[in-house]
Amino acid sequence: MAWSPQGDLVATGSNDKTVKLMRYNEVQRQLEGREVELTMHDGTVRDLCFIEDSTNKASLLISAGAGDCKIYVTDCMTSTPFQALSGHGGHVLFKRTKLAPNLSLSPVSKMSKLYDVQNFIPVGAFMPRGTMDFTR
């Protein structure tokens, strides 16, 4: 489960391979409108987070999981997935911090990738022994 930074959106992921995106009314303290069900994943959805698109101030939902081991980027205004990031050899999780706002982790393949979140391209890969490969 993830909340948008503004607190107006909530998303959930599930073993049923779906992501559900819902609007939240903070004043009334309840969900409003219909939930949107996204079905692009072909395995369990393991992780979710929101980021803000700095060019148009729109919320983007990042979701990752098992199955095809892809990371999907969804435009929350249109509820449309528009990018699929591949390259992990196992289930995908990710971590966002101020130092590494775009780090994805694959515990199964023991690889971590660093993504440029403005262009959604991998900029580095890390293997277990601390080696770094900037060619992936």
mmCIF file of N, CA and C in Angstrom:
data_model
loop_
_atom_site.group_PDB
_atom_site.id
_atom_site.type_symbol
_atom_site.label_atom_id
_atom_site.label_comp_id
_atom_site.label_asym_id
_atom_site.label_seq_id
_atom_site.Cartn_x
_atom_site.Cartn_y
_atom_site.Cartn_z
ATOM 1 N N MET A 1 0.842 -1.169 0.000
ATOM 2 C CA MET A 1 0.000 0.000 0.000
ATOM 3 C C MET A 1 0.890 1.235 0.000
ATOM 4 N N ALA A 2 0.441 2.281 -0.712
ATOM 5 C CA ALA A 2 1.203 3.527 -0.757
ATOM 6 C C ALA A 2 0.246 4.710 -0.815
ATOM 7 N N TRP A 3 0.666 5.804 -0.195
ATOM 8 C CA TRP A 3 -0.069 7.065 -0.239
ATOM 9 C C TRP A 3 0.721 8.055 -1.077
ATOM 10 N N SER A 4 0.024 8.881 -1.834
ATOM 11 C CA SER A 4 0.691 9.939 -2.583
ATOM 12 C C SER A 4 1.210 10.989 -1.605
ATOM 13 N N PRO A 5 2.246 11.733 -1.981
ATOM 14 C CA PRO A 5 2.785 12.769 -1.083
ATOM 15 C C PRO A 5 1.741 13.800 -0.652
ATOM 16 N N GLN A 6 0.768 14.093 -1.510
ATOM 17 C CA GLN A 6 -0.281 15.055 -1.168
ATOM 18 C C GLN A 6 -1.382 14.435 -0.297
ATOM 19 N N GLY A 7 -1.397 13.104 -0.201
ATOM 20 C CA GLY A 7 -2.398 12.419 0.607
ATOM 21 C C GLY A 7 -3.747 12.260 -0.061
ATOM 22 N N ASP A 8 -3.828 12.564 -1.369
ATOM 23 C CA ASP A 8 -5.118 12.481 -2.054
ATOM 24 C C ASP A 8 -5.305 11.197 -2.854
ATOM 25 N N LEU A 9 -4.280 10.356 -2.915
ATOM 26 C CA LEU A 9 -4.365 9.086 -3.635
ATOM 27 C C LEU A 9 -3.810 7.972 -2.763
ATOM 28 N N VAL A 10 -4.404 6.811 -2.890
ATOM 29 C CA VAL A 10 -3.895 5.618 -2.229
ATOM 30 C C VAL A 10 -3.911 4.487 -3.249
ATOM 31 N N ALA A 11 -2.879 3.647 -3.193
ATOM 32 C CA ALA A 11 -2.801 2.509 -4.116
ATOM 33 C C ALA A 11 -2.504 1.251 -3.317
ATOM 34 N N THR A 12 -3.056 0.146 -3.783
ATOM 35 C CA THR A 12 -2.787 -1.143 -3.160
ATOM 36 C C THR A 12 -2.362 -2.132 -4.241
ATOM 37 N N GLY A 13 -1.515 -3.070 -3.860
ATOM 38 C CA GLY A 13 -1.102 -4.150 -4.743
ATOM 39 C C GLY A 13 -1.502 -5.461 -4.102
ATOM 40 N N SER A 14 -1.585 -6.516 -4.910
ATOM 41 C CA SER A 14 -2.155 -7.745 -4.385
ATOM 42 C C SER A 14 -1.579 -8.995 -5.039
ATOM 43 N N ASN A 15 -1.838 -10.131 -4.400
ATOM 44 C CA ASN A 15 -1.491 -11.432 -4.969
ATOM 45 C C ASN A 15 -2.309 -11.734 -6.216
ATOM 46 N N ASP A 16 -3.426 -11.025 -6.409
ATOM 47 C CA ASP A 16 -4.257 -11.282 -7.589
ATOM 48 C C ASP A 16 -3.756 -10.538 -8.830
ATOM 49 N N LYS A 17 -2.541 -9.968 -8.756
ATOM 50 C CA LYS A 17 -1.857 -9.322 -9.881
ATOM 51 C C LYS A 17 -2.424 -7.953 -10.236
ATOM 52 N N THR A 18 -3.256 -7.383 -9.387
ATOM 53 C CA THR A 18 -3.846 -6.085 -9.693
ATOM 54 C C THR A 18 -3.298 -4.988 -8.792
ATOM 55 N N VAL A 19 -3.371 -3.779 -9.321
ATOM 56 C CA VAL A 19 -3.108 -2.565 -8.560
ATOM 57 C C VAL A 19 -4.426 -1.818 -8.522
ATOM 58 N N LYS A 20 -4.823 -1.354 -7.345
ATOM 59 C CA LYS A 20 -6.041 -0.559 -7.243
ATOM 60 C C LYS A 20 -5.641 0.845 -6.820
ATOM 61 N N LEU A 21 -6.143 1.819 -7.562
ATOM 62 C CA LEU A 21 -5.838 3.222 -7.347
ATOM 63 C C LEU A 21 -7.132 3.922 -6.950
ATOM 64 N N MET A 22 -7.086 4.637 -5.806
ATOM 65 C CA MET A 22 -8.290 5.285 -5.288
ATOM 66 C C MET A 22 -7.993 6.718 -4.851
ATOM 67 N N ARG A 23 -8.984 7.577 -4.966
ATOM 68 C CA ARG A 23 -8.883 8.951 -4.474
ATOM 69 C C ARG A 23 -9.346 8.984 -3.016
ATOM 70 N N TYR A 24 -8.693 9.828 -2.234
ATOM 71 C CA TYR A 24 -9.018 9.956 -0.816
ATOM 72 C C TYR A 24 -9.352 11.408 -0.521
ATOM 73 N N ASN A 25 -10.486 11.617 0.139
ATOM 74 C CA ASN A 25 -10.907 12.953 0.548
ATOM 75 C C ASN A 25 -10.480 13.139 2.001
ATOM 76 N N GLU A 26 -9.474 13.976 2.195
ATOM 77 C CA GLU A 26 -8.919 14.158 3.544
ATOM 78 C C GLU A 26 -9.900 14.877 4.474
ATOM 79 N N VAL A 27 -10.716 15.772 3.931
ATOM 80 C CA VAL A 27 -11.685 16.509 4.753
ATOM 81 C C VAL A 27 -12.742 15.553 5.299
ATOM 82 N N GLN A 28 -13.284 14.709 4.429
ATOM 83 C CA GLN A 28 -14.316 13.756 4.846
ATOM 84 C C GLN A 28 -13.734 12.461 5.399
ATOM 85 N N ARG A 29 -12.420 12.290 5.237
ATOM 86 C CA ARG A 29 -11.712 11.101 5.716
ATOM 87 C C ARG A 29 -12.298 9.801 5.167
ATOM 88 N N GLN A 30 -12.481 9.804 3.862
ATOM 89 C CA GLN A 30 -12.997 8.596 3.213
ATOM 90 C C GLN A 30 -12.592 8.571 1.747
ATOM 91 N N LEU A 31 -12.658 7.378 1.172
ATOM 92 C CA LEU A 31 -12.408 7.229 -0.254
ATOM 93 C C LEU A 31 -13.563 7.856 -1.013
ATOM 94 N N GLU A 32 -13.253 8.401 -2.199
ATOM 95 C CA GLU A 32 -14.325 8.982 -3.004
ATOM 96 C C GLU A 32 -14.211 8.501 -4.445
ATOM 97 N N GLY A 33 -15.346 8.425 -5.105
ATOM 98 C CA GLY A 33 -15.362 7.964 -6.488
ATOM 99 C C GLY A 33 -15.123 6.471 -6.577
ATOM 100 N N ARG A 34 -14.896 6.027 -7.798
ATOM 101 C CA ARG A 34 -14.674 4.605 -8.047
ATOM 102 C C ARG A 34 -13.190 4.299 -8.020
ATOM 103 N N GLU A 35 -12.860 3.119 -7.563
ATOM 104 C CA GLU A 35 -11.466 2.683 -7.638
ATOM 105 C C GLU A 35 -11.154 2.275 -9.075
ATOM 106 N N VAL A 36 -9.897 2.475 -9.444
ATOM 107 C CA VAL A 36 -9.423 2.070 -10.764
ATOM 108 C C VAL A 36 -8.592 0.811 -10.573
ATOM 109 N N GLU A 37 -8.889 -0.225 -11.331
ATOM 110 C CA GLU A 37 -8.137 -1.470 -11.249
ATOM 111 C C GLU A 37 -7.197 -1.562 -12.444
ATOM 112 N N LEU A 38 -5.911 -1.692 -12.163
ATOM 113 C CA LEU A 38 -4.888 -1.801 -13.200
ATOM 114 C C LEU A 38 -4.416 -3.250 -13.261
ATOM 115 N N THR A 39 -4.330 -3.800 -14.461
ATOM 116 C CA THR A 39 -4.056 -5.235 -14.605
ATOM 117 C C THR A 39 -2.835 -5.521 -15.478
ATOM 118 N N MET A 40 -1.842 -4.651 -15.462
ATOM 119 C CA MET A 40 -0.678 -4.849 -16.332
ATOM 120 C C MET A 40 0.313 -5.880 -15.791
ATOM 121 N N HIS A 41 0.307 -6.142 -14.489
ATOM 122 C CA HIS A 41 1.249 -7.113 -13.911
ATOM 123 C C HIS A 41 0.795 -8.541 -14.211
ATOM 124 N N ASP A 42 1.768 -9.445 -14.376
ATOM 125 C CA ASP A 42 1.390 -10.847 -14.578
ATOM 126 C C ASP A 42 1.833 -11.721 -13.404
ATOM 127 N N GLY A 43 2.117 -11.081 -12.282
ATOM 128 C CA GLY A 43 2.466 -11.776 -11.047
ATOM 129 C C GLY A 43 2.081 -10.902 -9.863
ATOM 130 N N THR A 44 2.317 -11.399 -8.668
ATOM 131 C CA THR A 44 2.002 -10.666 -7.452
ATOM 132 C C THR A 44 2.638 -9.279 -7.465
ATOM 133 N N VAL A 45 1.862 -8.269 -7.093
ATOM 134 C CA VAL A 45 2.387 -6.911 -6.986
ATOM 135 C C VAL A 45 3.040 -6.790 -5.612
ATOM 136 N N ARG A 46 4.365 -6.588 -5.605
ATOM 137 C CA ARG A 46 5.140 -6.604 -4.367
ATOM 138 C C ARG A 46 5.374 -5.232 -3.747
ATOM 139 N N ASP A 47 5.417 -4.175 -4.575
ATOM 140 C CA ASP A 47 5.789 -2.876 -4.040
ATOM 141 C C ASP A 47 5.164 -1.752 -4.859
ATOM 142 N N LEU A 48 4.877 -0.644 -4.183
ATOM 143 C CA LEU A 48 4.257 0.529 -4.802
ATOM 144 C C LEU A 48 4.858 1.784 -4.199
ATOM 145 N N CYS A 49 4.956 2.844 -4.996
ATOM 146 C CA CYS A 49 5.273 4.161 -4.442
ATOM 147 C C CYS A 49 4.837 5.224 -5.440
ATOM 148 N N PHE A 50 4.608 6.408 -4.925
ATOM 149 C CA PHE A 50 4.240 7.544 -5.753
ATOM 150 C C PHE A 50 5.440 8.461 -5.892
ATOM 151 N N ILE A 51 5.566 9.060 -7.063
ATOM 152 C CA ILE A 51 6.536 10.130 -7.265
ATOM 153 C C ILE A 51 5.810 11.253 -8.004
ATOM 154 N N GLU A 52 6.382 12.452 -7.950
ATOM 155 C CA GLU A 52 5.782 13.575 -8.655
ATOM 156 C C GLU A 52 6.561 13.844 -9.919
ATOM 157 N N ASP A 53 5.838 13.961 -11.038
ATOM 158 C CA ASP A 53 6.449 14.326 -12.310
ATOM 159 C C ASP A 53 6.753 15.820 -12.245
ATOM 160 N N SER A 54 8.030 16.168 -12.223
ATOM 161 C CA SER A 54 8.419 17.559 -12.030
ATOM 162 C C SER A 54 8.058 18.456 -13.207
ATOM 163 N N THR A 55 7.816 17.885 -14.388
ATOM 164 C CA THR A 55 7.492 18.723 -15.543
ATOM 165 C C THR A 55 6.065 19.244 -15.510
ATOM 166 N N ASN A 56 5.127 18.449 -15.015
ATOM 167 C CA ASN A 56 3.736 18.906 -14.987
ATOM 168 C C ASN A 56 3.070 18.754 -13.620
ATOM 169 N N LYS A 57 3.849 18.451 -12.610
ATOM 170 C CA LYS A 57 3.361 18.322 -11.223
ATOM 171 C C LYS A 57 2.296 17.239 -11.064
ATOM 172 N N ALA A 58 2.306 16.250 -11.934
ATOM 173 C CA ALA A 58 1.345 15.151 -11.855
ATOM 174 C C ALA A 58 1.924 14.024 -11.012
ATOM 175 N N SER A 59 1.048 13.277 -10.359
ATOM 176 C CA SER A 59 1.480 12.112 -9.592
ATOM 177 C C SER A 59 1.654 10.922 -10.518
ATOM 178 N N LEU A 60 2.750 10.203 -10.312
ATOM 179 C CA LEU A 60 3.009 8.957 -11.020
ATOM 180 C C LEU A 60 3.047 7.842 -10.004
ATOM 181 N N LEU A 61 2.483 6.698 -10.345
ATOM 182 C CA LEU A 61 2.519 5.523 -9.485
ATOM 183 C C LEU A 61 3.526 4.550 -10.065
ATOM 184 N N ILE A 62 4.455 4.107 -9.239
ATOM 185 C CA ILE A 62 5.442 3.108 -9.628
ATOM 186 C C ILE A 62 5.040 1.807 -8.940
ATOM 187 N N SER A 63 4.925 0.726 -9.713
ATOM 188 C CA SER A 63 4.549 -0.570 -9.140
ATOM 189 C C SER A 63 5.496 -1.642 -9.659
ATOM 190 N N ALA A 64 5.774 -2.618 -8.808
ATOM 191 C CA ALA A 64 6.731 -3.672 -9.160
ATOM 192 C C ALA A 64 6.293 -4.982 -8.530
ATOM 193 N N GLY A 65 6.856 -6.064 -9.075
ATOM 194 C CA GLY A 65 6.489 -7.333 -8.479
ATOM 195 C C GLY A 65 7.143 -8.539 -9.084
ATOM 196 N N ALA A 66 6.409 -9.636 -8.986
ATOM 197 C CA ALA A 66 6.877 -10.937 -9.458
ATOM 198 C C ALA A 66 6.372 -11.148 -10.885
ATOM 199 N N GLY A 67 6.436 -12.367 -11.350
ATOM 200 C CA GLY A 67 5.969 -12.656 -12.710
ATOM 201 C C GLY A 67 6.988 -12.195 -13.729
ATOM 202 N N ASP A 68 6.634 -11.169 -14.506
ATOM 203 C CA ASP A 68 7.548 -10.667 -15.532
ATOM 204 C C ASP A 68 8.668 -9.808 -14.938
ATOM 205 N N CYS A 69 8.600 -9.530 -13.634
ATOM 206 C CA CYS A 69 9.643 -8.792 -12.903
ATOM 207 C C CYS A 69 9.877 -7.402 -13.495
ATOM 208 N N LYS A 70 8.825 -6.752 -13.927
ATOM 209 C CA LYS A 70 8.923 -5.409 -14.484
ATOM 210 C C LYS A 70 8.460 -4.370 -13.471
ATOM 211 N N ILE A 71 8.943 -3.163 -13.671
ATOM 212 C CA ILE A 71 8.487 -2.006 -12.921
ATOM 213 C C ILE A 71 7.609 -1.209 -13.878
ATOM 214 N N TYR A 72 6.387 -0.897 -13.450
ATOM 215 C CA TYR A 72 5.461 -0.152 -14.296
ATOM 216 C C TYR A 72 5.278 1.265 -13.761
ATOM 217 N N VAL A 73 5.181 2.216 -14.669
ATOM 218 C CA VAL A 73 4.949 3.617 -14.333
ATOM 219 C C VAL A 73 3.565 3.981 -14.857
ATOM 220 N N THR A 74 2.707 4.489 -13.958
ATOM 221 C CA THR A 74 1.327 4.820 -14.309
ATOM 222 C C THR A 74 1.065 6.302 -14.060
ATOM 223 N N ASP A 75 0.460 6.958 -15.035
ATOM 224 C CA ASP A 75 0.022 8.345 -14.886
ATOM 225 C C ASP A 75 -1.277 8.331 -14.073
ATOM 226 N N CYS A 76 -1.272 8.957 -12.911
ATOM 227 C CA CYS A 76 -2.444 8.910 -12.030
ATOM 228 C C CYS A 76 -3.598 9.777 -12.524
ATOM 229 N N MET A 77 -3.319 10.788 -13.337
ATOM 230 C CA MET A 77 -4.404 11.632 -13.887
ATOM 231 C C MET A 77 -5.267 10.826 -14.854
ATOM 232 N N THR A 78 -4.627 9.995 -15.676
ATOM 233 C CA THR A 78 -5.358 9.222 -16.681
ATOM 234 C C THR A 78 -5.536 7.758 -16.284
ATOM 235 N N SER A 79 -4.879 7.357 -15.187
ATOM 236 C CA SER A 79 -4.885 5.949 -14.733
ATOM 237 C C SER A 79 -4.360 5.022 -15.824
ATOM 238 N N THR A 80 -3.349 5.490 -16.550
ATOM 239 C CA THR A 80 -2.803 4.733 -17.669
ATOM 240 C C THR A 80 -1.334 4.396 -17.451
ATOM 241 N N PRO A 81 -0.995 3.100 -17.454
ATOM 242 C CA PRO A 81 0.424 2.736 -17.418
ATOM 243 C C PRO A 81 1.072 3.162 -18.734
ATOM 244 N N PHE A 82 2.215 3.842 -18.658
ATOM 245 C CA PHE A 82 2.835 4.303 -19.901
ATOM 246 C C PHE A 82 4.277 3.856 -20.070
ATOM 247 N N GLN A 83 4.824 3.156 -19.084
ATOM 248 C CA GLN A 83 6.203 2.692 -19.210
ATOM 249 C C GLN A 83 6.356 1.387 -18.445
ATOM 250 N N ALA A 84 7.120 0.460 -19.023
ATOM 251 C CA ALA A 84 7.468 -0.797 -18.360
ATOM 252 C C ALA A 84 8.987 -0.906 -18.371
ATOM 253 N N LEU A 85 9.572 -1.019 -17.195
ATOM 254 C CA LEU A 85 11.027 -1.119 -17.061
ATOM 255 C C LEU A 85 11.375 -2.573 -16.777
ATOM 256 N N SER A 86 12.212 -3.157 -17.617
ATOM 257 C CA SER A 86 12.559 -4.563 -17.456
ATOM 258 C C SER A 86 14.049 -4.705 -17.181
ATOM 259 N N GLY A 87 14.474 -5.932 -16.970
ATOM 260 C CA GLY A 87 15.892 -6.197 -16.789
ATOM 261 C C GLY A 87 16.244 -6.902 -15.502
ATOM 262 N N HIS A 88 15.271 -7.078 -14.609
ATOM 263 C CA HIS A 88 15.546 -7.824 -13.384
ATOM 264 C C HIS A 88 15.297 -9.309 -13.626
ATOM 265 N N GLY A 89 16.084 -10.143 -12.973
ATOM 266 C CA GLY A 89 15.940 -11.580 -13.125
ATOM 267 C C GLY A 89 15.120 -12.224 -12.036
ATOM 268 N N GLY A 90 14.474 -11.419 -11.213
ATOM 269 C CA GLY A 90 13.672 -11.955 -10.118
ATOM 270 C C GLY A 90 12.683 -10.914 -9.632
ATOM 271 N N HIS A 91 11.930 -11.263 -8.594
ATOM 272 C CA HIS A 91 10.930 -10.357 -8.032
ATOM 273 C C HIS A 91 11.560 -9.003 -7.736
ATOM 274 N N VAL A 92 10.799 -7.940 -7.929
ATOM 275 C CA VAL A 92 11.334 -6.591 -7.780
ATOM 276 C C VAL A 92 10.686 -5.874 -6.600
ATOM 277 N N LEU A 93 11.514 -5.253 -5.808
ATOM 278 C CA LEU A 93 11.105 -4.337 -4.741
ATOM 279 C C LEU A 93 11.860 -3.047 -4.995
ATOM 280 N N PHE A 94 11.479 -1.955 -4.358
ATOM 281 C CA PHE A 94 12.279 -0.764 -4.514
ATOM 282 C C PHE A 94 12.291 0.056 -3.245
ATOM 283 N N LYS A 95 13.282 0.914 -3.187
ATOM 284 C CA LYS A 95 13.510 1.754 -2.020
ATOM 285 C C LYS A 95 13.725 3.173 -2.483
ATOM 286 N N ARG A 96 13.048 4.095 -1.837
ATOM 287 C CA ARG A 96 13.231 5.506 -2.133
ATOM 288 C C ARG A 96 13.732 6.199 -0.878
ATOM 289 N N THR A 97 14.837 6.884 -1.014
ATOM 290 C CA THR A 97 15.355 7.719 0.062
ATOM 291 C C THR A 97 15.841 9.010 -0.579
ATOM 292 N N LYS A 98 16.204 9.970 0.232
ATOM 293 C CA LYS A 98 16.738 11.211 -0.333
ATOM 294 C C LYS A 98 18.047 10.961 -1.068
ATOM 295 N N LEU A 99 18.818 9.978 -0.621
ATOM 296 C CA LEU A 99 20.090 9.685 -1.277
ATOM 297 C C LEU A 99 19.919 8.809 -2.506
ATOM 298 N N ALA A 100 18.956 7.910 -2.482
ATOM 299 C CA ALA A 100 18.725 7.010 -3.620
ATOM 300 C C ALA A 100 17.226 6.975 -3.922
ATOM 301 N N PRO A 101 16.696 8.035 -4.565
ATOM 302 C CA PRO A 101 15.249 8.099 -4.785
ATOM 303 C C PRO A 101 14.740 7.127 -5.822
ATOM 304 N N ASN A 102 15.624 6.401 -6.463
ATOM 305 C CA ASN A 102 15.193 5.581 -7.578
ATOM 306 C C ASN A 102 15.941 4.250 -7.635
ATOM 307 N N LEU A 103 16.038 3.575 -6.521
ATOM 308 C CA LEU A 103 16.763 2.321 -6.442
ATOM 309 C C LEU A 103 15.783 1.162 -6.437
ATOM 310 N N SER A 104 15.921 0.240 -7.386
ATOM 311 C CA SER A 104 15.091 -0.959 -7.392
ATOM 312 C C SER A 104 15.945 -2.142 -6.977
ATOM 313 N N LEU A 105 15.331 -3.069 -6.276
ATOM 314 C CA LEU A 105 16.044 -4.218 -5.733
ATOM 315 C C LEU A 105 15.398 -5.506 -6.212
ATOM 316 N N SER A 106 16.216 -6.474 -6.536
ATOM 317 C CA SER A 106 15.703 -7.783 -6.899
ATOM 318 C C SER A 106 16.400 -8.823 -6.022
ATOM 319 N N PRO A 107 15.787 -9.166 -4.873
ATOM 320 C CA PRO A 107 16.428 -10.108 -3.957
ATOM 321 C C PRO A 107 16.724 -11.468 -4.578
ATOM 322 N N VAL A 108 15.894 -11.910 -5.520
ATOM 323 C CA VAL A 108 16.075 -13.225 -6.126
ATOM 324 C C VAL A 108 17.318 -13.241 -7.015
ATOM 325 N N SER A 109 17.458 -12.238 -7.883
ATOM 326 C CA SER A 109 18.613 -12.214 -8.773
ATOM 327 C C SER A 109 19.821 -11.532 -8.130
ATOM 328 N N LYS A 110 19.624 -10.986 -6.925
ATOM 329 C CA LYS A 110 20.685 -10.311 -6.169
ATOM 330 C C LYS A 110 21.248 -9.115 -6.923
ATOM 331 N N MET A 111 20.405 -8.437 -7.664
ATOM 332 C CA MET A 111 20.831 -7.258 -8.400
ATOM 333 C C MET A 111 20.009 -6.056 -7.950
ATOM 334 N N SER A 112 20.663 -4.920 -7.850
ATOM 335 C CA SER A 112 19.973 -3.657 -7.609
ATOM 336 C C SER A 112 20.266 -2.748 -8.783
ATOM 337 N N LYS A 113 19.257 -1.996 -9.193
ATOM 338 C CA LYS A 113 19.428 -1.053 -10.302
ATOM 339 C C LYS A 113 19.070 0.337 -9.825
ATOM 340 N N LEU A 114 19.790 1.289 -10.335
ATOM 341 C CA LEU A 114 19.534 2.686 -10.048
ATOM 342 C C LEU A 114 18.933 3.293 -11.307
ATOM 343 N N TYR A 115 17.743 3.914 -11.182
ATOM 344 C CA TYR A 115 17.046 4.482 -12.331
ATOM 345 C C TYR A 115 17.023 6.002 -12.259
ATOM 346 N N ASP A 116 17.118 6.623 -13.414
ATOM 347 C CA ASP A 116 16.863 8.053 -13.567
ATOM 348 C C ASP A 116 15.343 8.175 -13.653
ATOM 349 N N VAL A 117 14.700 8.712 -12.607
ATOM 350 C CA VAL A 117 13.239 8.724 -12.573
ATOM 351 C C VAL A 117 12.619 9.791 -13.462
ATOM 352 N N GLN A 118 13.398 10.712 -13.986
ATOM 353 C CA GLN A 118 12.832 11.676 -14.936
ATOM 354 C C GLN A 118 12.738 11.080 -16.330
ATOM 355 N N ASN A 119 13.688 10.209 -16.678
ATOM 356 C CA ASN A 119 13.696 9.599 -18.005
ATOM 357 C C ASN A 119 13.393 8.102 -17.977
ATOM 358 N N PHE A 120 13.289 7.519 -16.782
ATOM 359 C CA PHE A 120 12.991 6.102 -16.594
ATOM 360 C C PHE A 120 13.950 5.204 -17.353
ATOM 361 N N ILE A 121 15.229 5.458 -17.158
ATOM 362 C CA ILE A 121 16.262 4.609 -17.742
ATOM 363 C C ILE A 121 17.213 4.169 -16.637
ATOM 364 N N PRO A 122 17.724 2.926 -16.720
ATOM 365 C CA PRO A 122 18.687 2.484 -15.719
ATOM 366 C C PRO A 122 20.019 3.217 -15.903
ATOM 367 N N VAL A 123 20.603 3.664 -14.806
ATOM 368 C CA VAL A 123 21.894 4.357 -14.875
ATOM 369 C C VAL A 123 22.999 3.589 -14.163
ATOM 370 N N GLY A 124 22.658 2.494 -13.515
ATOM 371 C CA GLY A 124 23.670 1.687 -12.853
ATOM 372 C C GLY A 124 23.077 0.411 -12.298
ATOM 373 N N ALA A 125 23.918 -0.599 -12.134
ATOM 374 C CA ALA A 125 23.498 -1.872 -11.550
ATOM 375 C C ALA A 125 24.531 -2.291 -10.521
ATOM 376 N N PHE A 126 24.059 -2.818 -9.407
ATOM 377 C CA PHE A 126 24.920 -3.221 -8.313
ATOM 378 C C PHE A 126 24.761 -4.708 -8.059
ATOM 379 N N MET A 127 25.869 -5.404 -7.899
ATOM 380 C CA MET A 127 25.856 -6.832 -7.611
ATOM 381 C C MET A 127 26.259 -7.050 -6.152
ATOM 382 N N PRO A 128 26.070 -8.237 -5.584
ATOM 383 C CA PRO A 128 26.269 -8.473 -4.157
ATOM 384 C C PRO A 128 27.633 -8.104 -3.584
ATOM 385 N N ARG A 129 28.695 -8.259 -4.314
ATOM 386 C CA ARG A 129 30.022 -8.012 -3.758
ATOM 387 C C ARG A 129 30.442 -6.557 -3.881
ATOM 388 N N GLY A 130 29.488 -5.670 -4.140
ATOM 389 C CA GLY A 130 29.786 -4.250 -4.184
ATOM 390 C C GLY A 130 30.317 -3.765 -5.521
ATOM 391 N N THR A 131 30.348 -4.631 -6.527
ATOM 392 C CA THR A 131 30.814 -4.179 -7.838
ATOM 393 C C THR A 131 29.694 -3.378 -8.490
ATOM 394 N N MET A 132 30.046 -2.473 -9.351
ATOM 395 C CA MET A 132 29.059 -1.625 -10.008
ATOM 396 C C MET A 132 29.261 -1.685 -11.515
ATOM 397 N N ASP A 133 28.167 -1.827 -12.242
ATOM 398 C CA ASP A 133 28.213 -1.926 -13.693
ATOM 399 C C ASP A 133 27.333 -0.840 -14.285
ATOM 400 N N PHE A 134 27.920 0.114 -14.987
ATOM 401 C CA PHE A 134 27.142 1.193 -15.587
ATOM 402 C C PHE A 134 26.759 0.900 -17.027
ATOM 403 N N THR A 135 26.867 -0.344 -17.464
ATOM 404 C CA THR A 135 26.542 -0.680 -18.845
ATOM 405 C C THR A 135 25.141 -1.249 -18.975
ATOM 406 N N ARG A 136 24.454 -1.510 -17.885
ATOM 407 C CA ARG A 136 23.112 -2.127 -17.958
ATOM 408 C C ARG A 136 22.035 -1.099 -18.026
#
